[in-house]
Coordinates of C-alpha atoms in Angstrom, one line a residue:
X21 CA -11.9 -38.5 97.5
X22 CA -10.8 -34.9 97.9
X23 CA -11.9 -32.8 94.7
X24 CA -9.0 -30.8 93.0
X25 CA -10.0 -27.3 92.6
X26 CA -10.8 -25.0 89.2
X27 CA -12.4 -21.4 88.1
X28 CA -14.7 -23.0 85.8
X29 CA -16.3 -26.4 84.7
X30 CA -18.4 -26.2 81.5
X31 CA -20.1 -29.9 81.9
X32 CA -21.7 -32.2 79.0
X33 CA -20.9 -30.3 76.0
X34 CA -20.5 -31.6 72.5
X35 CA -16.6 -30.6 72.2
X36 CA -14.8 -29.6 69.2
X37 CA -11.4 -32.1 68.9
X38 CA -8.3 -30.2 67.3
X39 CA -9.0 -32.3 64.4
X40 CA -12.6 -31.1 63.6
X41 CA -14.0 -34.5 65.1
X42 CA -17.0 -33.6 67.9
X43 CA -16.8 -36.1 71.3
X44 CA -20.1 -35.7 72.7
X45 CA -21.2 -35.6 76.8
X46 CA -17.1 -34.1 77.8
X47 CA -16.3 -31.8 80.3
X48 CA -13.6 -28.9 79.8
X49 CA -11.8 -27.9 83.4
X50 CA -10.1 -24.6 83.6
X51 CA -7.7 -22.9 85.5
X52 CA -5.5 -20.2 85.6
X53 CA -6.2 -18.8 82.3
X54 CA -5.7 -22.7 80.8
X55 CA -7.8 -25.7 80.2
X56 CA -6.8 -27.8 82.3
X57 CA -8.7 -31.2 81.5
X58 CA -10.7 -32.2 78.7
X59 CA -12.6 -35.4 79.5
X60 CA -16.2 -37.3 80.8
X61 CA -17.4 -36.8 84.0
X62 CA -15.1 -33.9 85.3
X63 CA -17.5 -33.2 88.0
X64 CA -16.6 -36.3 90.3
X65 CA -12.9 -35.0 90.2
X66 CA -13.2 -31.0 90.2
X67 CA -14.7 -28.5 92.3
X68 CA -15.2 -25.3 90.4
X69 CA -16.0 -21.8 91.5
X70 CA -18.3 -21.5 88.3
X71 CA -19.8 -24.1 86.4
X72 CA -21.6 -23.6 83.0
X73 CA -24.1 -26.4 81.8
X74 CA -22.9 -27.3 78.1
X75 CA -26.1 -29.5 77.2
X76 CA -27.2 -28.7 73.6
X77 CA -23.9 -26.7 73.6
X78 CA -20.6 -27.1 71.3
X79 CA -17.8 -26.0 72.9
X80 CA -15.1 -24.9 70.4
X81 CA -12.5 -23.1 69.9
X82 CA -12.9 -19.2 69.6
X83 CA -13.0 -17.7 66.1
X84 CA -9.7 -15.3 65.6
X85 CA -9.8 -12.3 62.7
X86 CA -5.8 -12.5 61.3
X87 CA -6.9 -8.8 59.6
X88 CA -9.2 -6.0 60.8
X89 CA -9.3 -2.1 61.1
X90 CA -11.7 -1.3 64.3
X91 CA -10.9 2.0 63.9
X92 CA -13.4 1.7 60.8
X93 CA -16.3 0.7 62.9
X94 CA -18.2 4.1 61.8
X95 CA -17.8 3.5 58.3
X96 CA -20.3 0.6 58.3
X97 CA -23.2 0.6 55.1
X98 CA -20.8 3.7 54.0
X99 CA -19.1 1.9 51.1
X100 CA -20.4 -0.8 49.2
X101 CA -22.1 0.9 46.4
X102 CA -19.3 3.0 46.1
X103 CA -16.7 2.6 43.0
X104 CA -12.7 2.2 43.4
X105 CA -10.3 3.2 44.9
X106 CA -12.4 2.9 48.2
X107 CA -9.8 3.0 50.9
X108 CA -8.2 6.6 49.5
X109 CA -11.5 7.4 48.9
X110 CA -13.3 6.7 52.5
X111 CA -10.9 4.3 54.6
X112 CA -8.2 6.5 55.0
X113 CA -10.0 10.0 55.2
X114 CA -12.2 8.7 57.9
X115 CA -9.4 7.4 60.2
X116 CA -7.3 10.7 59.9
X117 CA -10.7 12.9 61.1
X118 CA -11.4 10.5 65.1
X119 CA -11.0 12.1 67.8
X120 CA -9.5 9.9 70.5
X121 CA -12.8 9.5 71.9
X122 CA -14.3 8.4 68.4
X123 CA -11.3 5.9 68.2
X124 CA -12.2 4.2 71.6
X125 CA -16.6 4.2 70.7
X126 CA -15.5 2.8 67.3
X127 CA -13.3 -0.2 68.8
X128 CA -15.7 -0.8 71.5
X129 CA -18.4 -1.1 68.8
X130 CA -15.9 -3.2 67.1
X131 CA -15.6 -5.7 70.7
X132 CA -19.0 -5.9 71.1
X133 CA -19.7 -7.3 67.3
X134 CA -16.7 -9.6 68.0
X135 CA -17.8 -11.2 70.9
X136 CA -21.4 -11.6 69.8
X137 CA -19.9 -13.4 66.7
X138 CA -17.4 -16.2 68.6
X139 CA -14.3 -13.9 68.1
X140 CA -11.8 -14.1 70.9
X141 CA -9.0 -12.8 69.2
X142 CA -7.4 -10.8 66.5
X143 CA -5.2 -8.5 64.6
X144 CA -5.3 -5.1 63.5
X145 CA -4.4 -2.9 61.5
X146 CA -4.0 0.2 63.8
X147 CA -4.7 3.6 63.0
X148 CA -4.5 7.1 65.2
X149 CA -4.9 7.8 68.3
X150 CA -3.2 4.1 69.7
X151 CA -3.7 5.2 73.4
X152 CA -7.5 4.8 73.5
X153 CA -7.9 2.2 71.0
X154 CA -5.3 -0.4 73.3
X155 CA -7.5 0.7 76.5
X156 CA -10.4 0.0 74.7
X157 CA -9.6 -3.3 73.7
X158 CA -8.1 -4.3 77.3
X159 CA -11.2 -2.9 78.3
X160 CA -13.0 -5.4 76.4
X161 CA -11.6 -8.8 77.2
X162 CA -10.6 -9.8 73.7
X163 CA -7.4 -11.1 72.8
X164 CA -5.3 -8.8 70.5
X165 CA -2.4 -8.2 68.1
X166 CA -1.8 -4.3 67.5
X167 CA 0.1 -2.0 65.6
X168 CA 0.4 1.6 64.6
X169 CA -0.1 2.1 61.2
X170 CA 2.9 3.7 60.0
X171 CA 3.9 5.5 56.6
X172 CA 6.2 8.0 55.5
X173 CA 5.4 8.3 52.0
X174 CA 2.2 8.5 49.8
X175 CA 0.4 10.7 47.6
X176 CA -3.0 8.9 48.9
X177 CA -2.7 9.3 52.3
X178 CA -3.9 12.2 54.7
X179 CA -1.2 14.3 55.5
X180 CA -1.7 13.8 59.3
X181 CA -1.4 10.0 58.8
X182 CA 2.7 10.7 57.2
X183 CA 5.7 10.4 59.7
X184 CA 9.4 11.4 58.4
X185 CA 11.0 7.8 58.1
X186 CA 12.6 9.0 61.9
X187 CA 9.7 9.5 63.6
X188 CA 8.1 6.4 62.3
X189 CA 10.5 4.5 63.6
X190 CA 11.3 5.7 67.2
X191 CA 7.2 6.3 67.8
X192 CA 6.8 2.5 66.8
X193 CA 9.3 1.3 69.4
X194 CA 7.7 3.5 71.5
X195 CA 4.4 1.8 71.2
X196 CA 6.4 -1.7 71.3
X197 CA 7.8 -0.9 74.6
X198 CA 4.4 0.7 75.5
X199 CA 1.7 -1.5 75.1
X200 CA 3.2 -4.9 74.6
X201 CA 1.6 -7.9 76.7
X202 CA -0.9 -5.4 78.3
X203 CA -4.2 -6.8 80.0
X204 CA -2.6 -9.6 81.6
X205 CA -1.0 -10.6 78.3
X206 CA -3.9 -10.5 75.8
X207 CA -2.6 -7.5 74.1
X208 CA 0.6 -7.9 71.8
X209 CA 2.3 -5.2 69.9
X210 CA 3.6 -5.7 66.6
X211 CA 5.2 -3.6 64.1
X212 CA 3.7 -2.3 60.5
X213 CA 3.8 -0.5 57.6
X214 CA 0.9 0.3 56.5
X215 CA 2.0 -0.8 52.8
X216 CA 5.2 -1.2 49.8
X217 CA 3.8 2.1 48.5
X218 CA 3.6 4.3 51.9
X219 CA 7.0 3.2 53.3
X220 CA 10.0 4.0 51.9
X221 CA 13.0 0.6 52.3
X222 CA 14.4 2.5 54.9
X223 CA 11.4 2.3 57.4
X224 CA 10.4 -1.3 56.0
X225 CA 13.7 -2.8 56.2
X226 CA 14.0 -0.4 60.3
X227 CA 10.5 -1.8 61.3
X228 CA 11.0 -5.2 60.3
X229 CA 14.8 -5.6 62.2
X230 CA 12.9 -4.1 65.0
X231 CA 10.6 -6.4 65.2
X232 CA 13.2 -9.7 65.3
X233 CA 15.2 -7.6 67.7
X234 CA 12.1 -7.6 69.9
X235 CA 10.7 -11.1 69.1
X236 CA 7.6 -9.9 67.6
X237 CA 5.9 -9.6 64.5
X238 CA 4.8 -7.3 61.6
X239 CA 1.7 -6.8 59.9
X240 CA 1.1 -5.8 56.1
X241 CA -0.7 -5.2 53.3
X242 CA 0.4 -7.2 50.4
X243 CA -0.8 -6.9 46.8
X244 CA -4.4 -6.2 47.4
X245 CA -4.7 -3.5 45.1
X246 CA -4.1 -3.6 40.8
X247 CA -2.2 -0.7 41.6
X248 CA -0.3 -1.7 44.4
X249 CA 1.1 -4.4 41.7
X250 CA 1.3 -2.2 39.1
X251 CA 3.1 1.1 41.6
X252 CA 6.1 -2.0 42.2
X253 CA 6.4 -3.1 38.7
X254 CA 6.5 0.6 37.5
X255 CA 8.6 1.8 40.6
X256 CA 11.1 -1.8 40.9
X257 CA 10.5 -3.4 37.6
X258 CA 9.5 -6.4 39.8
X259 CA 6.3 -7.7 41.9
X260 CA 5.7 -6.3 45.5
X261 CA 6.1 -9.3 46.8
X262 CA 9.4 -9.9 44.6
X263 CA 10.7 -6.6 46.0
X264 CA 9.8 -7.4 49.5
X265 CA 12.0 -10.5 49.3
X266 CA 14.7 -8.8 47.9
X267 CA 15.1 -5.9 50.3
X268 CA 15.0 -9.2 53.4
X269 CA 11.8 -8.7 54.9
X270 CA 9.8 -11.4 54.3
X271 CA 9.7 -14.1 57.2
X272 CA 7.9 -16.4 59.8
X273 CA 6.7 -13.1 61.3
X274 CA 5.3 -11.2 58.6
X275 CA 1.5 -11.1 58.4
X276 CA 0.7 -10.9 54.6
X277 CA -3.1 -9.4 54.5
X278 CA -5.0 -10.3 51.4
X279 CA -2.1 -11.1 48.7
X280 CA -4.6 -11.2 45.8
X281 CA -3.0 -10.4 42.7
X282 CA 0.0 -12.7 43.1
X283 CA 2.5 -14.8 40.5
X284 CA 3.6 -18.1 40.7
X285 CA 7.0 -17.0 41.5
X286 CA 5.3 -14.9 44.6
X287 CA 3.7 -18.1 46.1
X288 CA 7.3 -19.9 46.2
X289 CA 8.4 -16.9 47.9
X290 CA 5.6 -16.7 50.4
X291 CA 5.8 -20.5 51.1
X292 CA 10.0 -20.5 51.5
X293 CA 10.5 -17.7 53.4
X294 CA 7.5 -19.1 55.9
X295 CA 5.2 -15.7 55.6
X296 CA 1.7 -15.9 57.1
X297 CA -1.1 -15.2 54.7
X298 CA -4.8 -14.1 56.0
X299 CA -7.6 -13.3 53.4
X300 CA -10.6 -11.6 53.9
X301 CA -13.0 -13.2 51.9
X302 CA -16.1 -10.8 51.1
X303 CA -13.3 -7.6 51.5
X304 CA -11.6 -9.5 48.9
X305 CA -14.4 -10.3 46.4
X306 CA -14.7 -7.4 45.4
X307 CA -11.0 -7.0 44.1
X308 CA -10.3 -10.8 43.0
X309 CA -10.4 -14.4 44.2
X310 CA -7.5 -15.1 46.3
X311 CA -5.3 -18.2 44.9
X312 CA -5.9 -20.1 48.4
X313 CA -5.3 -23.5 46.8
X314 CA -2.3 -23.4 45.3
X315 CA -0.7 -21.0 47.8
X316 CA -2.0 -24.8 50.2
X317 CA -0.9 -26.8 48.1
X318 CA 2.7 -24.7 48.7
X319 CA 2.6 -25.3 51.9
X320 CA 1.6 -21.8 52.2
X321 CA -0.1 -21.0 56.0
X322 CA -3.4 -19.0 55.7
X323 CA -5.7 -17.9 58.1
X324 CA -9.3 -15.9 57.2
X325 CA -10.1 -11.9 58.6
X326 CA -12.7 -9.5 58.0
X327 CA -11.0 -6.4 56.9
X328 CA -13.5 -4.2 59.2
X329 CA -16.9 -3.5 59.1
X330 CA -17.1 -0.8 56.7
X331 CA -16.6 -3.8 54.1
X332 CA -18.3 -6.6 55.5
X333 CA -18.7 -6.6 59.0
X334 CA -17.1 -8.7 61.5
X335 CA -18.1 -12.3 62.0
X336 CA -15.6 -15.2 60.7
X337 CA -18.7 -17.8 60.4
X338 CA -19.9 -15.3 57.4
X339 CA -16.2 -15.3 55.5
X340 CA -16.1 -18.7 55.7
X341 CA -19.7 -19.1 54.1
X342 CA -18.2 -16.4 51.0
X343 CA -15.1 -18.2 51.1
X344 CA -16.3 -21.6 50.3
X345 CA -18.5 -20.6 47.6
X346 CA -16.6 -18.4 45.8
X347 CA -13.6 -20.4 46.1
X348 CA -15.6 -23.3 44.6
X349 CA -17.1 -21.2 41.6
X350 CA -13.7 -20.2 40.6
X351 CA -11.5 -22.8 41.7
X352 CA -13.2 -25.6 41.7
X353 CA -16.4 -25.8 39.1
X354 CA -14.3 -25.5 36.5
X355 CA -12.2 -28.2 36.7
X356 CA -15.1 -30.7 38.2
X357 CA -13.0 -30.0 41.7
X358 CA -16.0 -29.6 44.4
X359 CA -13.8 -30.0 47.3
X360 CA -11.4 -27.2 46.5
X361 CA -12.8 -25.7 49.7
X362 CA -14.2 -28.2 52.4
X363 CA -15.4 -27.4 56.1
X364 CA -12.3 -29.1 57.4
X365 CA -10.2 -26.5 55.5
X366 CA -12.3 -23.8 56.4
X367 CA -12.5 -24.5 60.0
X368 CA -8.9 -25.0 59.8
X369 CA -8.4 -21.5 58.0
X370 CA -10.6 -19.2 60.9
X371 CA -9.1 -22.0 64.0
X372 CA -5.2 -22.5 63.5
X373 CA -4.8 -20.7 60.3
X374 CA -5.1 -17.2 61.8
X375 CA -3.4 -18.4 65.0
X376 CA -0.4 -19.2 63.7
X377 CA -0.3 -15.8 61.5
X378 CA -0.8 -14.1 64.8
X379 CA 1.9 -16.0 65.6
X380 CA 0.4 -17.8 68.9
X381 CA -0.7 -21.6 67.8
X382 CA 1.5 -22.9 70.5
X383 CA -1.5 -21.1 72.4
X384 CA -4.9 -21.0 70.8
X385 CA -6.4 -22.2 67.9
X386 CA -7.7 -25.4 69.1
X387 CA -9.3 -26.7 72.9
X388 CA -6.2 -28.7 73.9
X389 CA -5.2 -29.3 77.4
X390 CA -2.7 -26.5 78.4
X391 CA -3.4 -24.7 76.0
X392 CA -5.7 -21.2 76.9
X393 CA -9.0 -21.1 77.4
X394 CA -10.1 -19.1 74.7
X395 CA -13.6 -20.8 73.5
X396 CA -17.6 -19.8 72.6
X397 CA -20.3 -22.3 73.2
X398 CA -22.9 -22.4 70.0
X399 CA -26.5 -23.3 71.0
X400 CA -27.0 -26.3 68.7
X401 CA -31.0 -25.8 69.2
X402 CA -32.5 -24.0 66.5
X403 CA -34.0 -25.4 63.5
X404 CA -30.9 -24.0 60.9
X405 CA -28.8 -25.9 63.1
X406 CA -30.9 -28.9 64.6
X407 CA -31.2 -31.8 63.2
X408 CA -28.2 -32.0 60.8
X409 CA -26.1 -35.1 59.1
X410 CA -22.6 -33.0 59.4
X411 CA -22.4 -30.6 62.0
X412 CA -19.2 -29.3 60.5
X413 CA -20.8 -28.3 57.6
X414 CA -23.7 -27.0 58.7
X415 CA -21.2 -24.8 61.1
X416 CA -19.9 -23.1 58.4
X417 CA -23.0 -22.8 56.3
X418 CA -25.7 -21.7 58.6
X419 CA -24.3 -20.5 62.2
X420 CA -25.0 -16.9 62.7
X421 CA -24.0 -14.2 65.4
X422 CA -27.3 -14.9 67.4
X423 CA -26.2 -18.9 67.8
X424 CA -23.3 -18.1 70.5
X425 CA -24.4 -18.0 74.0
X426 CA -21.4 -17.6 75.5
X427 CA -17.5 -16.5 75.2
X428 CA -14.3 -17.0 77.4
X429 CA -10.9 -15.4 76.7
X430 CA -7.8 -16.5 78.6
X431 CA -9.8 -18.5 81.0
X432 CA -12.8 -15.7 81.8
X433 CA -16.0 -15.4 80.8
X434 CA -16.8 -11.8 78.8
X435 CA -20.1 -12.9 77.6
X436 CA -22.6 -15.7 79.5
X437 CA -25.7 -16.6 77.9
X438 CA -25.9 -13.7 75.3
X439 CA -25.5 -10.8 77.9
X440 CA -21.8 -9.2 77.7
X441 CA -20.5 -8.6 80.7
X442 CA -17.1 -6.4 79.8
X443 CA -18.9 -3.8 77.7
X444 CA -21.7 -1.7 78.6
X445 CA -23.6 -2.7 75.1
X446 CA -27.2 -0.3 75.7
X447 CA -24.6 2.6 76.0
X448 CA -22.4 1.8 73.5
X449 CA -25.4 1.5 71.2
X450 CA -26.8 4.9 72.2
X451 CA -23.8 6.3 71.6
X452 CA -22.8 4.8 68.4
X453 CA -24.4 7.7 65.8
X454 CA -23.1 10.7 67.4
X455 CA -20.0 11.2 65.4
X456 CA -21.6 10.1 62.0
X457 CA -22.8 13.2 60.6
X458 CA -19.2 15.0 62.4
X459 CA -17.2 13.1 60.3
X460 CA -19.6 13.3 57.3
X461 CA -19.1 17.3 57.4
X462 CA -15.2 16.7 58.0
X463 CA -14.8 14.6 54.5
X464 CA -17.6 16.9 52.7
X465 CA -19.6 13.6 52.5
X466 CA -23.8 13.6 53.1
X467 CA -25.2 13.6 56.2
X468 CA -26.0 9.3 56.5
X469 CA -29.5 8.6 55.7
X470 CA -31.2 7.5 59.5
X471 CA -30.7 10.8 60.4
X472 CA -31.8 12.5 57.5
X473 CA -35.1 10.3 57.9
X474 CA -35.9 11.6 61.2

């Protein structure tokens, strides 16, 4: 029997089924960027280039962030003893102050946390200096969603962060045209404004028919903030989210991050006009507990993000751990409701969820035949992990960034057993506190305390 060829064979794995079921001793074949068979025994009808040996290995699907700001990388351990308003405060400041060559360390950093957590995809936020950060990220292997961060308006912001409404516009077609499907498609451009109160209705309502004119999406913040609620209501005499709706922006290809501090009459909005929601659970906590059930119960879509490092870090396994809990605390001990937040839902959330706000389920999200080979494999032998009664659970209880061995984005592997293979990581690493005590002096803040240990 003549073998039909593949790139890779991962063989007798414990696999992941879309519906959160594991079939144990399967084979995934993939080709051309694609699984191409899931199934027993794949070995007597495939001859790969590579094979990987998946025994005490689950294969699943890869983690995606639906909301993240790489560009933050250098603000980790900055921020969270720090009191409100953080992002005018640190976020912001910080971003307007890279260089380009800070930009691309700071989303290589970014990668290389990514990978080593299961992330194969996700969407940012964008900030300056767009160039490097997209070769960066091409750079890296990882599957993204990117924007230019774009406001015309704002006390709060840095002035070199503030287009006129013009600019904003034609320099974020520009970037469309620029950047979109780069790295053999992994990269996708989207439109943004950064939020209601740095765009005026004219660069909202031009970024968002640009982005149906162009068949793409755009990415948000949404009533994160008290006074991001309180700036609409005092500006509009309505809700940010009512506002939104009534100047015709909200949509199947809007990206809602965080929407927080939201009415009853904003969920029916979110859930008719089809808008993707993505929290970011421990960014979140320390502003409210998101509404997650009943914006589900709505019929709502929601997938989970990180909102950067310099809140929380970046690895999905540890915001669905937060999630769970403090969704069950608030949500569910007090009305005797302990399943408010399962595993199944929370698999779902960080899987499909955030794959359909980045507006590609049709493509990732689950290990389906056909669909692209973006997957980690966890080692299931370690004694947090082995022996357990419900490995879904214990997924999102106890696996940690050291428990994935390996990663593959659109068919190719960036990271085999541990060692990343896109990203010079010892470099990287040296590198990574040079600009620290730079940007420090630039925002008049102290020098960070390593250094003044040494």
């Amino acid at each position: 029997m003549t073998k039909e060829t593949c790139d890779i064979l991962i063989n007798n794995a414990l696999v992941m089924n879309p519906d959160f079921t594991f079939s144990r001793d399967t084979s995934i074949a993939i080709r051309d960027k694609r699984i191409l068979k899931i199934g027993k025994d794949l070995q007597q009808f495939y001859q790969a280039e590579e094979t990987l040996d998946g025994r005490n290995r689950l294969a699943m699907p890869g983690l995606i962030d639906g909301h993240t700001h790489l560009s933050q990388q250098l603000l980790r351990g900055m921020i969270s003893d720090e009191y409100p308003i953080i992002y005018q405060r640190f976020n912001l400041p910080l971003e307007s102050k890279l260089t380009r060559e800070e930009v691309a360390l700071s989303v290589k950093l970014g990668c290389l946390e990514m990978i080593r957590s299961g992330t194969t995809s996700f969407a940012d936020a964008g900030s300056t200096h767009m160039d490097a950060f997209v070769e960066s990220v091409e750079e890296s292997g990882l599957r993204a969603t990117v924007t230019r961060s774009t406001s015309d308006t704002g006390e709060f912001l840095p002035a070199e962060m503030v287009d006129t409404t013009q600019e904003g516009l034609r320099e974020s077609e520009e970037f469309f045209r620029t950047y979109h499907n780069r790295g053999d498609g992994r990269i996708r451009a989207w439109f943004q404004y950064r939020s209601m109160a740095s765009a005026t209705d004219e660069l909202i309502v031009g970024l968002t028919e640009m982005a149906r004119e162009y068949d793409t999406g755009v990415h948000t913040h949404i009533s994160e903030y008290s006074e991001s609620v309180l700036y609409a209501q005092r500006t509009h005499q309505m809700r940010e989210i009512e506002y939104l709706d009534r100047l015709g922006v909200m949509g199947k290809n809007l990206l809602a991050a965080h929407c927080l501090l939201i009415s009853e009459n904003d969920i029916r909005i979110l859930a008719e006009s089809g808008t993707k929601v993505v929290h970011c659970p421990r960014s979140n906590l320390g502003k409210a507990v998101s509404k997650t059930p009943s914006l589900l119960s709505h019929g709502v879509s929601v997938g989970l993000g990180t909102d950067g490092t310099a809140h929380s870090g970046l690895s999905i396994f540890r915001e669905m751990t937060a999630f769970r809990h403090s969704q069950i605390v608030t949500n569910g001990v007090p009305f005797l409701d302990f399943s408010v937040m399962n595993s199944r839902m929370l698999m779902e959330l960080a899987t499909m969820g955030s794959a359909r706000a980045l507006m590609q389920d049709q493509d990732i999200g689950s290990l389906e035949e056909g669909k692209l080979a973006d997957l980690i494999l966890v080692d299931l032998s370690a004694p947090h992990i082995t022996p357990t009664h419900n490995l879904l659970n214990t997924l999102t209880e106890s696996v940690g960034t050291g428990d994935i061995s390996d990663v593959m984005i659109n068919g190719k592997l960036v990271m085999r057993n541990r060692e990343i293979l896109t990203l010079d990581e010892e470099r990287l690493l040296q590198e990574a506190e040079g600009p620290l005590n730079r940007l420090n002096a630039a925002n008049g803040w102290p020098d960070h305390a390593l250094a003044a240990c040494r």
